[in-house]
């Protein structure tokens, strides 16, 4: 079974995280939420308190099949500034695991730490203008090798369904599930 880590920093965009978690778990993909904070309690962008499954510190040595980085103006800034997060992403990237930022996370976390490595990506707004090491593509979801990025909240279902299809290596099952939830994917 595929295993996914969803990194939750204070100020994370809750809908991007929850939609992705929901779709992956519906597809029977193991998801572990990791608080990028001292405790498992994390407050989202819109002040919704959540309790993560574990802290990143507790799981920093574990390799997952994918690492999801929700955006959020403050959440992506907090992820980008966290050295433990950057080491975790680098270890997964070097192992060829999927790195999956959505919204501002591609530009702020990966671009801000020179982790795009020339790959094509998408992010929200005009944040791409400050990125030096990647190629911005204006699309709902962009895939380049082991990088799968999503434009933002309005495309969170596309992002989550695409990720599920890659992890399961079964687009038909994911399309069937998208139909089940009345989403045209």
Coordinates of N, CA and C in Angstrom, one line a residue:
X1 N 0.8 -1.2 0.0 CA 0.0 0.0 0.0 C 0.9 1.2 0.0
X2 N 0.5 2.2 -0.8 CA 1.3 3.5 -0.9 C 1.1 4.2 0.4
X3 N 2.1 5.0 0.8 CA 2.1 5.8 2.0 C 2.4 7.2 1.7
X4 N 1.6 8.1 2.2 CA 1.8 9.6 1.9 C 1.9 10.3 3.2
X5 N 2.8 11.3 3.2 CA 3.0 12.2 4.4 C 2.4 13.6 3.9
X6 N 1.5 14.1 4.7 CA 1.0 15.5 4.4 C 1.5 16.4 5.5
X7 N 2.4 17.4 5.1 CA 3.0 18.2 6.1 C 2.1 19.4 6.4
X8 N 1.8 19.6 7.7 CA 1.0 20.6 8.2 C 1.8 21.6 9.0
X9 N 2.1 22.8 8.5 CA 2.7 23.8 9.2 C 1.7 24.8 9.7
X10 N 1.9 25.5 10.8 CA 1.0 26.6 11.2 C 0.6 27.5 10.1
X11 N -0.7 27.7 9.8 CA -1.2 28.5 8.7 C -1.4 27.8 7.4
X12 N -1.4 26.4 7.5 CA -1.6 25.7 6.2 C -3.0 25.9 5.7
X13 N -3.2 25.8 4.4 CA -4.5 25.9 3.7 C -5.3 24.7 4.0
X14 N -6.3 24.7 4.8 CA -7.0 23.5 5.3 C -7.7 22.8 4.2
X15 N -8.3 23.5 3.3 CA -9.1 22.7 2.2 C -8.2 22.0 1.3
X16 N -7.0 22.6 1.0 CA -6.0 21.8 0.1 C -5.6 20.6 0.8
X17 N -5.3 20.6 2.1 CA -4.9 19.5 2.9 C -6.0 18.4 3.0
X18 N -7.2 18.9 3.4 CA -8.3 17.9 3.7 C -8.8 17.3 2.4
X19 N -9.0 18.0 1.3 CA -9.4 17.4 0.1 C -8.4 16.3 -0.3
X20 N -7.2 16.6 -0.3 CA -6.1 15.6 -0.7 C -6.2 14.4 0.3
X21 N -6.2 14.6 1.6 CA -6.3 13.5 2.5 C -7.6 12.7 2.2
X22 N -8.7 13.3 2.1 CA -10.0 12.6 1.8 C -9.9 11.8 0.6
X23 N -9.5 12.3 -0.5 CA -9.4 11.6 -1.8 C -8.4 10.4 -1.7
X24 N -7.3 10.6 -1.1 CA -6.3 9.5 -1.0 C -6.8 8.4 -0.1
X25 N -7.4 8.8 1.0 CA -7.9 7.7 1.9 C -9.1 7.0 1.3
X26 N -10.0 7.7 0.6 CA -11.1 7.0 -0.1 C -10.5 6.0 -1.1
X27 N -9.3 6.2 -1.6 CA -8.7 5.3 -2.6 C -7.8 4.3 -1.9
X28 N -8.0 4.2 -0.6 CA -7.3 3.2 0.3 C -5.7 3.4 0.2
X29 N -5.3 4.7 0.2 CA -3.9 5.0 0.3 C -3.7 5.5 1.7
X30 N -2.6 5.0 2.3 CA -2.3 5.3 3.7 C -1.8 6.8 3.7
X31 N -2.4 7.6 4.5 CA -2.0 9.0 4.7 C -1.7 9.3 6.2
X32 N -0.6 9.9 6.4 CA -0.2 10.3 7.7 C 0.0 11.8 7.7
X33 N -0.7 12.5 8.6 CA -0.5 14.0 8.7 C 0.6 14.2 9.7
X34 N 1.5 15.1 9.3 CA 2.7 15.4 10.2 C 2.7 16.8 10.5
X35 N 2.6 17.2 11.8 CA 2.7 18.6 12.2 C 4.1 19.0 12.1
X36 N 4.4 20.1 11.5 CA 5.7 20.7 11.4 C 5.8 21.8 12.5
X37 N 5.7 21.3 13.7 CA 5.6 22.2 14.9 C 6.1 21.3 16.1
X38 N 6.1 21.9 17.2 CA 6.5 21.2 18.4 C 5.6 20.1 18.9
X39 N 4.3 20.4 18.6 CA 3.2 19.4 19.1 C 2.4 19.0 17.9
X40 N 1.5 18.0 18.0 CA 0.7 17.6 17.0 C -0.5 18.6 16.7
X41 N -0.7 19.5 17.5 CA -1.7 20.5 17.3 C -1.2 21.6 16.4
X42 N -2.0 21.9 15.3 CA -1.6 22.9 14.3 C -2.9 23.7 14.0
X43 N -2.8 25.0 13.9 CA -3.9 25.9 13.5 C -3.7 26.3 12.1
X44 N -4.8 26.1 11.3 CA -4.8 26.4 9.9 C -4.9 27.8 9.5
X45 N -4.8 28.1 8.3 CA -4.9 29.5 7.7 C -6.2 30.2 8.2
X46 N -7.3 29.5 8.3 CA -8.5 30.1 8.7 C -8.9 29.8 10.1
X47 N -7.8 29.6 10.9 CA -7.9 29.4 12.4 C -8.7 28.2 12.8
X48 N -8.6 27.1 12.0 CA -9.2 25.9 12.4 C -8.2 25.0 13.1
X49 N -8.3 24.6 14.4 CA -7.3 23.8 15.0 C -7.5 22.4 14.5
X50 N -6.3 21.7 14.3 CA -6.3 20.3 13.9 C -5.2 19.6 14.7
X51 N -5.4 18.3 14.8 CA -4.4 17.5 15.5 C -3.9 16.5 14.5
X52 N -2.6 16.6 14.2 CA -2.0 15.7 13.2 C -1.8 14.3 13.8
X53 N -1.5 13.4 12.9 CA -1.2 12.0 13.4 C 0.1 11.9 14.2
X54 N 1.1 12.7 13.7 CA 2.4 12.7 14.4 C 3.0 14.0 14.1
X55 N 4.2 14.2 14.7 CA 5.0 15.4 14.3 C 6.0 14.9 13.3
X56 N 6.5 15.9 12.5 CA 7.6 15.6 11.5 C 8.8 15.1 12.3
X57 N 9.1 15.6 13.4 CA 10.3 15.2 14.2 C 10.2 13.7 14.5
X58 N 9.0 13.2 14.8 CA 8.8 11.8 15.1 C 9.0 10.9 13.9
X59 N 8.8 11.4 12.7 CA 8.8 10.6 11.5 C 9.9 11.0 10.5
X60 N 10.8 11.9 10.9 CA 11.8 12.4 10.0 C 12.7 11.4 9.3
X61 N 12.8 10.2 9.8 CA 13.7 9.2 9.2 C 12.9 8.3 8.3
X62 N 11.5 8.4 8.3 CA 10.7 7.5 7.5 C 10.6 8.0 6.1
X63 N 10.6 7.1 5.1 CA 10.4 7.4 3.7 C 9.0 7.0 3.4
X64 N 8.3 8.0 2.7 CA 6.9 7.8 2.2 C 7.0 7.7 0.7
X65 N 5.9 7.3 0.1 CA 5.9 7.3 -1.4 C 5.7 8.6 -2.0
X66 N 5.0 9.5 -1.2 CA 4.8 10.9 -1.6 C 4.8 11.8 -0.4
X67 N 5.2 13.1 -0.6 CA 5.1 14.1 0.4 C 4.3 15.2 -0.2
X68 N 3.2 15.5 0.5 CA 2.2 16.6 0.1 C 2.5 17.8 0.9
X69 N 2.6 19.0 0.2 CA 2.9 20.3 0.8 C 1.7 21.2 0.6
X70 N 0.7 21.3 1.5 CA -0.4 22.3 1.3 C 0.2 23.7 1.3
X71 N -0.5 24.6 0.6 CA -0.1 26.0 0.6 C -0.7 26.7 1.8
X72 N -1.1 27.9 1.5 CA -1.5 28.9 2.6 C -0.5 29.9 2.7
X73 N -0.8 31.2 2.7 CA 0.2 32.2 2.8 C 1.2 32.1 3.9
X74 N 0.7 31.8 5.1 CA 1.6 31.6 6.2 C 2.1 30.2 6.3
X75 N 1.3 29.2 5.9 CA 1.7 27.8 6.0 C 2.9 27.6 5.1
X76 N 2.9 28.1 3.9 CA 4.0 27.8 3.0 C 5.3 28.6 3.4
X77 N 5.1 29.7 4.0 CA 6.3 30.5 4.5 C 6.9 29.7 5.7
X78 N 6.0 29.1 6.5 CA 6.5 28.3 7.7 C 7.2 27.0 7.2
X79 N 6.6 26.4 6.2 CA 7.3 25.2 5.7 C 8.7 25.5 5.1
X80 N 8.7 26.6 4.3 CA 10.0 27.0 3.6 C 11.1 27.4 4.6
X81 N 10.7 27.9 5.8 CA 11.7 28.3 6.8 C 12.1 27.2 7.8
X82 N 11.5 26.0 7.6 CA 11.8 24.9 8.6 C 12.8 24.0 8.0
X83 N 14.0 24.0 8.6 CA 15.1 23.2 8.1 C 14.8 21.7 8.1
X84 N 14.1 21.2 9.1 CA 13.7 19.8 9.1 C 12.8 19.5 7.9
X85 N 11.9 20.4 7.6 CA 11.0 20.1 6.4 C 11.9 20.0 5.1
X86 N 12.8 20.9 5.0 CA 13.7 21.0 3.8 C 14.5 19.7 3.7
X87 N 15.1 19.2 4.8 CA 15.8 18.0 4.8 C 14.9 16.8 4.5
X88 N 13.7 16.8 5.0 CA 12.7 15.7 4.7 C 12.4 15.7 3.2
X89 N 12.1 16.8 2.6 CA 11.8 16.9 1.2 C 13.0 16.5 0.4
X90 N 14.2 16.9 0.7 CA 15.4 16.5 0.0 C 15.7 15.0 0.0
X91 N 15.5 14.4 1.2 CA 15.7 13.0 1.3 C 14.7 12.2 0.4
X92 N 13.4 12.7 0.4 CA 12.4 12.0 -0.5 C 12.7 12.3 -2.0
X93 N 13.1 13.5 -2.3 CA 13.5 13.8 -3.7 C 14.6 13.0 -4.2
X94 N 15.7 12.8 -3.4 CA 16.8 12.0 -3.7 C 16.5 10.6 -3.9
X95 N 15.5 10.1 -3.2 CA 15.0 8.7 -3.2 C 14.0 8.5 -4.4
X96 N 13.7 9.6 -5.1 CA 12.8 9.5 -6.3 C 11.3 9.4 -5.9
X97 N 11.0 9.7 -4.6 CA 9.6 9.7 -4.2 C 8.9 11.0 -4.7
X98 N 7.6 10.9 -4.8 CA 6.8 12.0 -5.3 C 6.8 13.2 -4.3
X99 N 7.1 14.4 -4.9 CA 7.1 15.6 -4.1 C 5.9 16.4 -4.7
X100 N 4.9 16.8 -3.8 CA 3.6 17.3 -4.3 C 3.2 18.6 -3.6
X101 N 3.7 19.7 -4.1 CA 3.2 21.0 -3.5 C 2.0 21.4 -4.2
X102 N 1.2 22.2 -3.5 CA 0.0 22.8 -4.1 C -0.1 24.3 -3.7
X103 N -0.6 25.1 -4.6 CA -0.7 26.5 -4.3 C 0.6 27.2 -4.2
X104 N 0.8 27.9 -3.1 CA 2.1 28.7 -2.9 C 3.3 27.8 -2.5
X105 N 3.0 26.6 -2.2 CA 4.1 25.7 -1.7 C 5.2 25.5 -2.7
X106 N 4.9 25.3 -4.0 CA 5.9 25.1 -5.0 C 6.9 26.2 -5.1
X107 N 6.4 27.4 -5.2 CA 7.2 28.6 -5.3 C 8.0 28.9 -4.0
X108 N 7.2 28.9 -2.9 CA 7.8 29.3 -1.6 C 8.7 28.2 -1.0
X109 N 8.3 27.0 -1.0 CA 9.0 26.0 -0.3 C 10.1 25.4 -1.2
X110 N 9.7 24.9 -2.4 CA 10.7 24.3 -3.3 C 11.5 25.4 -4.0
X111 N 10.8 26.4 -4.7 CA 11.6 27.4 -5.3 C 12.4 28.3 -4.4
X112 N 11.9 28.5 -3.2 CA 12.6 29.3 -2.3 C 13.8 28.7 -1.7
X113 N 13.9 27.4 -1.8 CA 15.1 26.6 -1.3 C 15.8 25.9 -2.4
X114 N 15.7 26.3 -3.7 CA 16.3 25.8 -4.8 C 16.1 24.2 -5.0
X115 N 14.9 23.8 -4.7 CA 14.6 22.4 -4.8 C 13.8 22.0 -6.1
X116 N 13.5 22.9 -6.9 CA 12.8 22.6 -8.2 C 13.7 21.9 -9.2
X117 N 14.9 22.3 -9.1 CA 16.0 21.6 -10.0 C 15.6 21.6 -11.5
X118 N 15.1 22.8 -11.9 CA 14.8 22.9 -13.4 C 13.5 22.2 -13.8
X119 N 12.8 21.6 -12.9 CA 11.6 20.9 -13.3 C 10.4 21.9 -13.6
X120 N 9.5 21.4 -14.4 CA 8.3 22.2 -14.6 C 7.3 22.1 -13.4
X121 N 6.6 23.2 -13.1 CA 5.8 23.2 -12.0 C 4.7 24.3 -12.2
X122 N 3.7 24.3 -11.3 CA 2.7 25.4 -11.3 C 2.5 25.8 -9.8
X123 N 2.1 27.1 -9.6 CA 1.9 27.6 -8.3 C 0.8 28.7 -8.4
X124 N 0.4 29.2 -7.3 CA -0.7 30.2 -7.3 C -0.1 31.6 -7.6
X125 N -1.0 32.4 -8.2 CA -0.7 33.8 -8.4 C 0.6 34.1 -9.2
X126 N 1.3 35.2 -8.8 CA 2.5 35.5 -9.5 C 3.7 35.2 -8.8
X127 N 3.6 34.2 -7.8 CA 4.8 33.8 -7.1 C 5.9 33.2 -8.0
X128 N 5.5 32.7 -9.1 CA 6.5 32.1 -10.0 C 7.5 33.1 -10.5
X129 N 7.2 34.4 -10.4 CA 8.1 35.4 -10.9 C 9.4 35.5 -10.1
X130 N 9.3 35.0 -8.8 CA 10.5 35.1 -8.0 C 11.3 33.8 -8.0
X131 N 10.9 32.8 -8.7 CA 11.5 31.5 -8.8 C 12.6 31.4 -9.8
X132 N 13.8 31.0 -9.5 CA 14.9 31.0 -10.4 C 15.2 29.6 -11.0
X133 N 14.8 28.5 -10.3 CA 15.4 27.2 -10.7 C 14.3 26.2 -11.3
X134 N 13.1 26.7 -11.7 CA 12.1 25.8 -12.3 C 11.5 26.5 -13.5
X135 N 10.7 25.8 -14.2 CA 10.0 26.3 -15.3 C 8.5 26.3 -15.0
X136 N 7.9 27.5 -14.9 CA 6.5 27.7 -14.6 C 5.6 27.3 -15.8
X137 N 4.6 26.5 -15.5 CA 3.6 26.1 -16.5 C 2.2 26.5 -16.0
X138 N 1.5 27.3 -16.7 CA 0.1 27.7 -16.2 C -0.9 26.6 -16.6
X139 N -1.1 25.7 -15.6 CA -2.1 24.6 -15.8 C -2.6 24.2 -14.4
X140 N -3.7 23.5 -14.4 CA -4.3 23.1 -13.1 C -3.3 22.2 -12.3
X141 N -2.7 21.2 -13.0 CA -1.7 20.3 -12.4 C -0.6 20.1 -13.3
X142 N 0.6 20.1 -12.8 CA 1.8 19.9 -13.7 C 2.6 18.7 -13.1
X143 N 3.0 17.8 -14.0 CA 3.9 16.7 -13.6 C 5.2 16.8 -14.3
X144 N 6.3 16.6 -13.6 CA 7.6 16.5 -14.2 C 8.4 15.6 -13.4
X145 N 8.7 14.4 -13.9 CA 9.4 13.4 -13.2 C 8.7 13.1 -11.9
X146 N 9.4 13.3 -10.7 CA 8.7 13.0 -9.4 C 8.1 14.2 -8.8
X147 N 7.9 15.3 -9.5 CA 7.3 16.5 -9.0 C 5.9 16.6 -9.6
X148 N 4.9 16.7 -8.7 CA 3.5 16.8 -9.1 C 3.0 18.0 -8.3
X149 N 2.7 19.1 -9.1 CA 2.3 20.4 -8.4 C 0.9 20.8 -8.9
X150 N 0.2 21.4 -8.0 CA -1.2 21.9 -8.2 C -1.3 23.4 -8.1
X151 N -2.1 24.0 -8.9 CA -2.2 25.5 -9.0 C -2.7 26.1 -7.7
X152 N -3.8 25.5 -7.1 CA -4.3 26.1 -5.9 C -5.6 25.4 -5.5
X153 N -6.3 26.0 -4.5 CA -7.5 25.4 -3.9 C -8.5 25.0 -5.0
X154 N -8.8 25.9 -6.0 CA -9.8 25.6 -7.0 C -9.5 24.3 -7.8
X155 N -8.2 23.9 -7.7 CA -7.8 22.7 -8.5 C -7.4 21.5 -7.5
X156 N -7.8 21.6 -6.3 CA -7.4 20.6 -5.3 C -7.9 19.2 -5.6
X157 N -9.1 19.1 -6.2 CA -9.6 17.8 -6.6 C -8.8 17.2 -7.7
X158 N -8.4 18.0 -8.7 CA -7.6 17.6 -9.8 C -6.2 17.1 -9.3
X159 N -5.7 17.9 -8.4 CA -4.4 17.5 -7.8 C -4.4 16.2 -7.0
X160 N -5.4 16.1 -6.2 CA -5.6 14.8 -5.3 C -5.9 13.6 -6.2
X161 N -6.7 13.8 -7.2 CA -7.1 12.6 -8.0 C -5.9 12.2 -8.9
X162 N -5.1 13.2 -9.4 CA -3.9 12.9 -10.2 C -2.9 12.2 -9.3
X163 N -2.7 12.6 -8.1 CA -1.8 12.0 -7.2 C -2.2 10.5 -6.9
X164 N -3.5 10.3 -6.6 CA -4.0 9.0 -6.4 C -3.8 8.1 -7.6
X165 N -4.0 8.6 -8.7 CA -3.8 7.8 -10.0 C -2.3 7.4 -10.1
X166 N -1.4 8.3 -9.8 CA 0.0 8.0 -9.9 C 0.4 7.0 -8.8
X167 N 0.0 7.1 -7.6 CA 0.3 6.2 -6.5 C -0.2 4.8 -6.8
X168 N -1.4 4.7 -7.3 CA -2.1 3.4 -7.5 C -1.7 2.8 -8.9
X169 N -1.1 3.7 -9.8 CA -0.8 3.3 -11.1 C -2.1 2.7 -11.8
X170 N -3.2 3.4 -11.5 CA -4.5 2.9 -12.0 C -5.4 4.1 -12.2
X171 N -5.4 4.7 -13.4 CA -6.2 5.9 -13.6 C -7.7 5.5 -13.7
X172 N -8.0 4.3 -14.2 CA -9.4 3.9 -14.4 C -10.1 3.9 -13.0
X173 N -9.5 3.3 -12.0 CA -10.1 3.2 -10.7 C -10.4 4.6 -10.1
X174 N -9.4 5.5 -10.3 CA -9.6 6.9 -9.8 C -10.7 7.6 -10.6
X175 N -10.7 7.4 -11.9 CA -11.8 8.0 -12.7 C -13.2 7.5 -12.2
X176 N -13.3 6.3 -11.9 CA -14.5 5.7 -11.4 C -14.9 6.4 -10.1
X177 N -13.9 6.6 -9.2 CA -14.2 7.2 -8.0 C -14.6 8.7 -8.2
X178 N -13.9 9.4 -9.1 CA -14.3 10.7 -9.4 C -15.7 10.8 -9.8
X179 N -16.2 9.9 -10.6 CA -17.6 9.8 -11.0 C -18.5 9.6 -9.8
X180 N -18.0 8.8 -8.9 CA -18.8 8.5 -7.7 C -19.1 9.7 -6.9
X181 N -18.1 10.6 -6.8 CA -18.3 11.9 -6.0 C -18.7 13.0 -6.9
X182 N -19.2 12.7 -8.1 CA -19.7 13.7 -9.0 C -18.7 14.8 -9.4
X183 N -17.5 14.4 -9.6 CA -16.4 15.3 -10.1 C -15.9 14.9 -11.5
X184 N -16.0 15.8 -12.4 CA -15.5 15.5 -13.8 C -14.0 15.6 -13.8
X185 N -13.4 14.5 -13.8 CA -11.9 14.5 -13.9 C -11.4 13.8 -15.1

